[in-house]
PDB file of C-alpha atoms in Angstrom:
ATOM      1  CA  UNK A1318     -51.350 -18.556 -29.444  1.00 63.00           C
ATOM      2  CA  UNK A1319     -49.163 -16.632 -26.980  1.00 75.00           C
ATOM      3  CA  UNK A1320     -46.009 -18.315 -25.702  1.00 76.00           C
ATOM      4  CA  UNK A1321     -47.365 -18.688 -22.160  1.00 80.00           C
ATOM      5  CA  UNK A1322     -50.526 -20.313 -23.512  1.00 85.00           C
ATOM      6  CA  UNK A1323     -48.493 -22.675 -25.685  1.00 83.00           C
ATOM      7  CA  UNK A1324     -46.375 -23.753 -22.735  1.00 87.00           C
ATOM      8  CA  UNK A1325     -49.471 -24.321 -20.615  1.00 88.00           C
ATOM      9  CA  UNK A1326     -50.876 -26.476 -23.412  1.00 91.00           C
ATOM     10  CA  UNK A1327     -47.642 -28.510 -23.465  1.00 94.00           C
ATOM     11  CA  UNK A1328     -47.749 -29.412 -19.773  1.00 93.00           C
ATOM     12  CA  UNK A1329     -49.765 -32.620 -20.195  1.00 94.00           C
ATOM     13  CA  UNK A1330     -47.750 -33.830 -23.227  1.00 96.00           C
ATOM     14  CA  UNK A1331     -44.573 -33.138 -21.239  1.00 96.00           C
ATOM     15  CA  UNK A1332     -45.833 -35.214 -18.321  1.00 95.00           C
ATOM     16  CA  UNK A1333     -46.707 -38.051 -20.688  1.00 95.00           C
ATOM     17  CA  UNK A1334     -43.220 -37.917 -22.219  1.00 96.00           C
ATOM     18  CA  UNK A1335     -41.643 -38.107 -18.767  1.00 96.00           C
ATOM     19  CA  UNK A1336     -43.928 -41.000 -17.825  1.00 95.00           C
ATOM     20  CA  UNK A1337     -42.727 -43.029 -20.821  1.00 96.00           C
ATOM     21  CA  UNK A1338     -39.066 -42.044 -20.483  1.00 96.00           C
ATOM     22  CA  UNK A1339     -39.075 -43.116 -16.836  1.00 94.00           C
ATOM     23  CA  UNK A1340     -40.231 -46.523 -18.048  1.00 93.00           C
ATOM     24  CA  UNK A1341     -37.258 -46.717 -20.422  1.00 94.00           C
ATOM     25  CA  UNK A1342     -39.036 -46.105 -23.708  1.00 96.00           C
ATOM     26  CA  UNK A1343     -36.603 -44.701 -26.329  1.00 97.00           C
ATOM     27  CA  UNK A1344     -36.654 -40.915 -26.446  1.00 96.00           C
ATOM     28  CA  UNK A1345     -37.176 -40.488 -30.202  1.00 96.00           C
ATOM     29  CA  UNK A1346     -40.050 -42.968 -30.160  1.00 97.00           C
ATOM     30  CA  UNK A1347     -41.573 -41.326 -27.091  1.00 97.00           C
ATOM     31  CA  UNK A1348     -41.464 -37.801 -28.516  1.00 97.00           C
ATOM     32  CA  UNK A1349     -42.978 -38.946 -31.810  1.00 97.00           C
ATOM     33  CA  UNK A1350     -45.686 -41.003 -30.123  1.00 97.00           C
ATOM     34  CA  UNK A1351     -46.792 -38.249 -27.738  1.00 97.00           C
ATOM     35  CA  UNK A1352     -46.472 -35.501 -30.360  1.00 97.00           C
ATOM     36  CA  UNK A1353     -48.571 -37.436 -32.854  1.00 97.00           C
ATOM     37  CA  UNK A1354     -51.170 -38.144 -30.178  1.00 97.00           C
ATOM     38  CA  UNK A1355     -51.530 -34.432 -29.405  1.00 96.00           C
ATOM     39  CA  UNK A1356     -50.941 -33.334 -33.029  1.00 96.00           C
ATOM     40  CA  UNK A1357     -48.102 -31.035 -32.036  1.00 95.00           C
ATOM     41  CA  UNK A1358     -46.289 -28.776 -34.477  1.00 94.00           C
ATOM     42  CA  UNK A1359     -42.555 -29.236 -35.113  1.00 92.00           C
ATOM     43  CA  UNK A1360     -41.473 -26.445 -32.750  1.00 91.00           C
ATOM     44  CA  UNK A1361     -43.502 -27.900 -29.870  1.00 94.00           C
ATOM     45  CA  UNK A1362     -41.994 -31.337 -30.501  1.00 95.00           C
ATOM     46  CA  UNK A1363     -38.571 -29.721 -30.241  1.00 94.00           C
ATOM     47  CA  UNK A1364     -39.542 -28.100 -26.931  1.00 95.00           C
ATOM     48  CA  UNK A1365     -40.469 -31.500 -25.509  1.00 96.00           C
ATOM     49  CA  UNK A1366     -37.263 -33.049 -26.812  1.00 96.00           C
ATOM     50  CA  UNK A1367     -35.122 -30.349 -25.225  1.00 95.00           C
ATOM     51  CA  UNK A1368     -36.866 -30.241 -21.844  1.00 96.00           C
ATOM     52  CA  UNK A1369     -37.606 -33.878 -21.086  1.00 97.00           C
ATOM     53  CA  UNK A1370     -35.093 -36.330 -19.665  1.00 96.00           C
ATOM     54  CA  UNK A1371     -35.461 -39.673 -17.917  1.00 96.00           C
ATOM     55  CA  UNK A1372     -35.485 -39.194 -14.141  1.00 95.00           C
ATOM     56  CA  UNK A1373     -32.456 -41.299 -13.229  1.00 96.00           C
ATOM     57  CA  UNK A1374     -30.326 -39.696 -15.939  1.00 97.00           C
ATOM     58  CA  UNK A1375     -31.515 -36.234 -14.883  1.00 97.00           C
ATOM     59  CA  UNK A1376     -30.493 -36.926 -11.308  1.00 96.00           C
ATOM     60  CA  UNK A1377     -27.063 -38.183 -12.382  1.00 98.00           C
ATOM     61  CA  UNK A1378     -26.447 -35.033 -14.418  1.00 98.00           C
ATOM     62  CA  UNK A1379     -27.699 -32.669 -11.725  1.00 97.00           C
ATOM     63  CA  UNK A1380     -25.302 -34.211  -9.197  1.00 98.00           C
ATOM     64  CA  UNK A1381     -22.481 -32.873 -11.372  1.00 98.00           C
ATOM     65  CA  UNK A1382     -23.746 -29.283 -11.396  1.00 98.00           C
ATOM     66  CA  UNK A1383     -21.583 -26.879  -9.415  1.00 98.00           C
ATOM     67  CA  UNK A1384     -22.261 -23.343  -8.238  1.00 97.00           C
ATOM     68  CA  UNK A1385     -20.582 -20.416  -9.945  1.00 97.00           C
ATOM     69  CA  UNK A1386     -18.465 -19.910  -6.794  1.00 97.00           C
ATOM     70  CA  UNK A1387     -16.895 -23.321  -7.414  1.00 98.00           C
ATOM     71  CA  UNK A1388     -14.930 -22.073 -10.439  1.00 98.00           C
ATOM     72  CA  UNK A1389     -12.578 -19.882  -8.381  1.00 97.00           C
ATOM     73  CA  UNK A1390      -8.996 -20.962  -9.040  1.00 97.00           C
ATOM     74  CA  UNK A1391     -10.070 -23.701 -11.454  1.00 97.00           C
ATOM     75  CA  UNK A1392      -9.877 -24.263 -15.208  1.00 98.00           C
ATOM     76  CA  UNK A1393     -13.214 -23.636 -16.925  1.00 98.00           C
ATOM     77  CA  UNK A1394     -13.717 -25.288 -20.318  1.00 98.00           C
ATOM     78  CA  UNK A1395     -16.409 -23.696 -22.465  1.00 98.00           C
ATOM     79  CA  UNK A1396     -18.403 -25.728 -24.970  1.00 97.00           C
ATOM     80  CA  UNK A1397     -18.210 -22.628 -27.148  1.00 96.00           C
ATOM     81  CA  UNK A1398     -21.215 -22.576 -29.455  1.00 95.00           C
ATOM     82  CA  UNK A1399     -23.424 -24.356 -26.942  1.00 95.00           C
ATOM     83  CA  UNK A1400     -22.903 -21.698 -24.276  1.00 97.00           C
ATOM     84  CA  UNK A1401     -22.782 -18.720 -26.632  1.00 96.00           C
ATOM     85  CA  UNK A1402     -25.994 -19.511 -28.525  1.00 95.00           C
ATOM     86  CA  UNK A1403     -27.944 -20.046 -25.301  1.00 96.00           C
ATOM     87  CA  UNK A1404     -26.729 -16.739 -23.845  1.00 97.00           C
ATOM     88  CA  UNK A1405     -27.608 -15.002 -27.121  1.00 96.00           C
ATOM     89  CA  UNK A1406     -31.102 -16.480 -26.918  1.00 96.00           C
ATOM     90  CA  UNK A1407     -31.525 -14.980 -23.445  1.00 97.00           C
ATOM     91  CA  UNK A1408     -30.400 -11.562 -24.681  1.00 97.00           C
ATOM     92  CA  UNK A1409     -32.601 -11.710 -27.791  1.00 95.00           C
ATOM     93  CA  UNK A1410     -35.634 -12.810 -25.789  1.00 94.00           C
ATOM     94  CA  UNK A1411     -36.035 -16.184 -27.488  1.00 93.00           C
ATOM     95  CA  UNK A1412     -37.506 -19.045 -25.436  1.00 93.00           C
ATOM     96  CA  UNK A1413     -34.999 -20.651 -23.080  1.00 95.00           C
ATOM     97  CA  UNK A1414     -36.009 -23.478 -20.753  1.00 95.00           C
ATOM     98  CA  UNK A1415     -34.782 -24.891 -17.463  1.00 96.00           C
ATOM     99  CA  UNK A1416     -34.688 -28.528 -18.493  1.00 97.00           C
ATOM    100  CA  UNK A1417     -35.113 -31.737 -16.524  1.00 97.00           C
ATOM    101  CA  UNK A1418     -31.348 -32.261 -16.223  1.00 97.00           C
ATOM    102  CA  UNK A1419     -30.940 -28.912 -14.478  1.00 97.00           C
ATOM    103  CA  UNK A1420     -29.482 -26.717 -17.246  1.00 98.00           C
ATOM    104  CA  UNK A1421     -30.815 -24.056 -19.597  1.00 97.00           C
ATOM    105  CA  UNK A1422     -31.425 -24.923 -23.245  1.00 96.00           C
ATOM    106  CA  UNK A1423     -32.868 -22.989 -26.152  1.00 94.00           C
ATOM    107  CA  UNK A1424     -34.752 -24.284 -29.200  1.00 88.00           C
ATOM    108  CA  UNK A1425     -33.306 -22.149 -31.999  1.00 84.00           C
ATOM    109  CA  UNK A1426     -31.440 -25.029 -33.691  1.00 75.00           C
ATOM    110  CA  UNK A1427     -29.085 -22.648 -35.510  1.00 74.00           C
ATOM    111  CA  UNK A1428     -25.780 -24.359 -34.684  1.00 64.00           C
ATOM    112  CA  UNK A1429     -24.670 -25.132 -38.259  1.00 73.00           C
ATOM    113  CA  UNK A1430     -26.105 -21.831 -39.550  1.00 78.00           C
ATOM    114  CA  UNK A1431     -24.549 -19.621 -36.890  1.00 87.00           C
ATOM    115  CA  UNK A1432     -23.588 -16.083 -37.901  1.00 90.00           C
ATOM    116  CA  UNK A1433     -21.837 -13.408 -35.855  1.00 93.00           C
ATOM    117  CA  UNK A1434     -24.122 -10.504 -34.909  1.00 93.00           C
ATOM    118  CA  UNK A1435     -24.060  -7.587 -32.488  1.00 93.00           C
ATOM    119  CA  UNK A1436     -25.483  -9.826 -29.758  1.00 95.00           C
ATOM    120  CA  UNK A1437     -22.464 -12.105 -30.184  1.00 96.00           C
ATOM    121  CA  UNK A1438     -20.148  -9.471 -28.746  1.00 97.00           C
ATOM    122  CA  UNK A1439     -22.674  -8.578 -26.058  1.00 97.00           C
ATOM    123  CA  UNK A1440     -22.980 -12.240 -25.065  1.00 98.00           C
ATOM    124  CA  UNK A1441     -19.221 -12.716 -24.825  1.00 98.00           C
ATOM    125  CA  UNK A1442     -18.864  -9.523 -22.797  1.00 98.00           C
ATOM    126  CA  UNK A1443     -21.524 -10.655 -20.332  1.00 98.00           C
ATOM    127  CA  UNK A1444     -19.879 -14.069 -20.009  1.00 98.00           C
ATOM    128  CA  UNK A1445     -16.568 -12.328 -19.331  1.00 98.00           C
ATOM    129  CA  UNK A1446     -18.147 -10.013 -16.743  1.00 97.00           C
ATOM    130  CA  UNK A1447     -19.632 -13.013 -14.960  1.00 97.00           C
ATOM    131  CA  UNK A1448     -16.430 -15.061 -14.993  1.00 97.00           C
ATOM    132  CA  UNK A1449     -14.310 -12.096 -13.886  1.00 96.00           C
ATOM    133  CA  UNK A1450     -16.285 -11.912 -10.644  1.00 96.00           C
ATOM    134  CA  UNK A1451     -15.419 -15.498  -9.714  1.00 96.00           C
ATOM    135  CA  UNK A1452     -11.722 -15.630 -10.701  1.00 95.00           C
ATOM    136  CA  UNK A1453     -11.161 -18.935 -12.508  1.00 97.00           C
ATOM    137  CA  UNK A1454      -7.532 -19.936 -13.018  1.00 97.00           C
ATOM    138  CA  UNK A1455      -8.059 -20.065 -16.777  1.00 97.00           C
ATOM    139  CA  UNK A1456     -10.822 -20.176 -19.364  1.00 98.00           C
ATOM    140  CA  UNK A1457     -10.630 -22.441 -22.415  1.00 98.00           C
ATOM    141  CA  UNK A1458     -13.099 -21.865 -25.264  1.00 98.00           C
ATOM    142  CA  UNK A1459     -13.517 -24.691 -27.772  1.00 98.00           C
ATOM    143  CA  UNK A1460     -15.425 -23.892 -30.973  1.00 96.00           C
ATOM    144  CA  UNK A1461     -16.407 -26.256 -33.774  1.00 94.00           C
ATOM    145  CA  UNK A1462     -14.035 -25.592 -36.690  1.00 93.00           C
ATOM    146  CA  UNK A1463     -16.630 -26.747 -39.218  1.00 89.00           C
ATOM    147  CA  UNK A1464     -18.848 -23.724 -38.590  1.00 89.00           C
ATOM    148  CA  UNK A1465     -18.023 -21.109 -41.220  1.00 85.00           C
ATOM    149  CA  UNK A1466     -17.325 -18.136 -38.936  1.00 89.00           C
ATOM    150  CA  UNK A1467     -15.405 -19.979 -36.219  1.00 93.00           C
ATOM    151  CA  UNK A1468     -12.168 -18.193 -37.124  1.00 93.00           C
ATOM    152  CA  UNK A1469     -13.722 -14.739 -36.784  1.00 95.00           C
ATOM    153  CA  UNK A1470     -15.526 -15.780 -33.615  1.00 96.00           C
ATOM    154  CA  UNK A1471     -12.298 -17.083 -32.105  1.00 97.00           C
ATOM    155  CA  UNK A1472     -10.551 -13.782 -32.857  1.00 97.00           C
ATOM    156  CA  UNK A1473     -13.418 -11.808 -31.310  1.00 97.00           C
ATOM    157  CA  UNK A1474     -13.360 -14.024 -28.219  1.00 97.00           C
ATOM    158  CA  UNK A1475      -9.599 -13.528 -27.789  1.00 97.00           C
ATOM    159  CA  UNK A1476     -10.056  -9.769 -28.088  1.00 97.00           C
ATOM    160  CA  UNK A1477     -12.809  -9.611 -25.475  1.00 97.00           C
ATOM    161  CA  UNK A1478     -11.060 -11.973 -23.049  1.00 97.00           C
ATOM    162  CA  UNK A1479      -7.553 -10.573 -23.514  1.00 95.00           C
ATOM    163  CA  UNK A1480      -7.392  -9.405 -19.887  1.00 93.00           C
ATOM    164  CA  UNK A1481      -8.105 -12.921 -18.605  1.00 96.00           C
ATOM    165  CA  UNK A1482      -5.992 -16.062 -18.856  1.00 97.00           C
ATOM    166  CA  UNK A1483      -7.901 -17.438 -21.838  1.00 97.00           C
ATOM    167  CA  UNK A1484      -7.238 -19.921 -24.626  1.00 97.00           C
ATOM    168  CA  UNK A1485      -9.499 -20.081 -27.673  1.00 97.00           C
ATOM    169  CA  UNK A1486      -9.348 -23.242 -29.768  1.00 97.00           C
ATOM    170  CA  UNK A1487     -11.168 -24.639 -32.783  1.00 96.00           C
ATOM    171  CA  UNK A1488     -11.586 -28.340 -33.460  1.00 95.00           C
ATOM    172  CA  UNK A1489     -13.192 -30.555 -36.088  1.00 94.00           C
ATOM    173  CA  UNK A1490     -14.483 -32.643 -33.171  1.00 95.00           C
ATOM    174  CA  UNK A1491     -15.257 -30.043 -30.528  1.00 95.00           C
ATOM    175  CA  UNK A1492     -17.338 -32.387 -28.362  1.00 95.00           C
ATOM    176  CA  UNK A1493     -14.442 -34.833 -28.094  1.00 96.00           C
ATOM    177  CA  UNK A1494     -12.024 -32.066 -27.191  1.00 97.00           C
ATOM    178  CA  UNK A1495     -14.358 -30.727 -24.498  1.00 97.00           C
ATOM    179  CA  UNK A1496     -14.774 -34.217 -23.027  1.00 97.00           C
ATOM    180  CA  UNK A1497     -10.990 -34.587 -22.838  1.00 96.00           C
ATOM    181  CA  UNK A1498     -11.144 -31.941 -20.097  1.00 96.00           C
ATOM    182  CA  UNK A1499     -13.444 -34.114 -17.975  1.00 94.00           C
ATOM    183  CA  UNK A1500     -11.542 -33.369 -14.757  1.00 95.00           C
ATOM    184  CA  UNK A1501     -11.946 -29.592 -15.126  1.00 97.00           C
ATOM    185  CA  UNK A1502     -15.133 -27.541 -14.793  1.00 98.00           C
ATOM    186  CA  UNK A1503     -17.059 -27.798 -18.060  1.00 98.00           C
ATOM    187  CA  UNK A1504     -19.647 -25.262 -19.212  1.00 98.00           C
ATOM    188  CA  UNK A1505     -22.217 -27.036 -21.399  1.00 98.00           C
ATOM    189  CA  UNK A1506     -25.826 -28.184 -21.651  1.00 97.00           C
ATOM    190  CA  UNK A1507     -25.028 -30.941 -24.161  1.00 96.00           C
ATOM    191  CA  UNK A1508     -26.250 -34.203 -22.652  1.00 96.00           C
ATOM    192  CA  UNK A1509     -23.527 -36.342 -24.212  1.00 96.00           C
ATOM    193  CA  UNK A1510     -20.826 -34.096 -22.777  1.00 98.00           C
ATOM    194  CA  UNK A1511     -22.572 -33.843 -19.401  1.00 98.00           C
ATOM    195  CA  UNK A1512     -22.526 -37.629 -19.153  1.00 98.00           C
ATOM    196  CA  UNK A1513     -18.763 -37.752 -19.679  1.00 97.00           C
ATOM    197  CA  UNK A1514     -17.396 -35.036 -17.365  1.00 98.00           C
ATOM    198  CA  UNK A1515     -17.243 -34.606 -13.585  1.00 97.00           C
ATOM    199  CA  UNK A1516     -18.188 -30.985 -12.895  1.00 98.00           C
ATOM    200  CA  UNK A1517     -20.642 -28.859 -14.893  1.00 98.00           C
ATOM    201  CA  UNK A1518     -21.366 -25.148 -14.581  1.00 98.00           C
ATOM    202  CA  UNK A1519     -24.432 -23.719 -16.307  1.00 98.00           C
ATOM    203  CA  UNK A1520     -23.072 -20.376 -17.497  1.00 98.00           C
ATOM    204  CA  UNK A1521     -26.303 -19.228 -19.252  1.00 98.00           C
ATOM    205  CA  UNK A1522     -28.368 -19.625 -16.076  1.00 97.00           C
ATOM    206  CA  UNK A1523     -25.863 -17.541 -14.121  1.00 98.00           C
ATOM    207  CA  UNK A1524     -25.802 -14.903 -16.872  1.00 98.00           C
ATOM    208  CA  UNK A1525     -29.594 -14.835 -16.722  1.00 97.00           C
ATOM    209  CA  UNK A1526     -29.571 -14.340 -12.969  1.00 96.00           C
ATOM    210  CA  UNK A1527     -26.734 -11.790 -13.044  1.00 96.00           C
ATOM    211  CA  UNK A1528     -28.307  -9.586 -15.723  1.00 97.00           C
ATOM    212  CA  UNK A1529     -32.004 -10.251 -15.176  1.00 96.00           C
ATOM    213  CA  UNK A1530     -32.847 -12.285 -18.286  1.00 96.00           C
ATOM    214  CA  UNK A1531     -35.941 -14.457 -17.763  1.00 94.00           C
ATOM    215  CA  UNK A1532     -36.250 -18.100 -18.739  1.00 94.00           C
ATOM    216  CA  UNK A1533     -39.105 -20.572 -18.596  1.00 94.00           C
ATOM    217  CA  UNK A1534     -39.403 -23.087 -15.754  1.00 92.00           C
ATOM    218  CA  UNK A1535     -41.687 -25.982 -16.783  1.00 89.00           C
ATOM    219  CA  UNK A1536     -43.703 -28.030 -14.332  1.00 84.00           C
ATOM    220  CA  UNK A1537     -41.538 -30.524 -12.458  1.00 85.00           C
ATOM    221  CA  UNK A1538     -44.279 -33.140 -12.062  1.00 82.00           C
ATOM    222  CA  UNK A1539     -43.428 -36.549 -13.496  1.00 76.00           C
ATOM    223  CA  UNK A1540     -46.666 -38.529 -13.716  1.00 67.00           C
ATOM    224  CA  UNK A1541     -49.816 -38.202 -15.767  1.00 50.00           C
ATOM    225  CA  UNK A1542     -52.476 -40.502 -17.173  1.00 48.00           C
ATOM    226  CA  UNK A1543     -54.146 -38.599 -19.996  1.00 49.00           C
ATOM    227  CA  UNK A1544     -57.109 -39.521 -22.084  1.00 45.00           C
TER     228      UNK A1544
END
């Protein structure tokens, strides 16, 4: 089945997931229940999990989203692997979705198996090109130290961003370190981080718009009674 056909087939399951989430059913239970009902494969279950979010929580997160213009003169803190992997997915043509909470997410699930590739450099260069246009005061990359190539990736990032005021850090608890910068502008699509910071910029979506990379926009309807 072609990707477009698969996504069309997932519209009703997605609406059912939203229906249950909006009535405060637990997300894991909801995804399993709906996926079992429609006999979905693992990848399609992951798509639903990534896209769907309870309406009130989605609205709270979207209120924190800022435009790319907002970063001028401000500190931008990058949730390193989160942003990089999503931008790579855009470049490689893998499915990337505009999710209910207003940010782009991919479904590759390669975080702990991440390896540097030629698209890594291309992704970092495109992120730099984008940021350079909007003149942030500084850029702070935070990478998870437990990923095997974080040292090499940090060195590559420093090299590419050497002309900008940029710090590149690694941490055994990267999420915690990113959340410590809650008063700055944070680039992430991680829900836990989004819930704990004040201003969020969706760098992958702006890279997509700047360089013409497409991403999938699911239906925004939120109610369905299926048979």
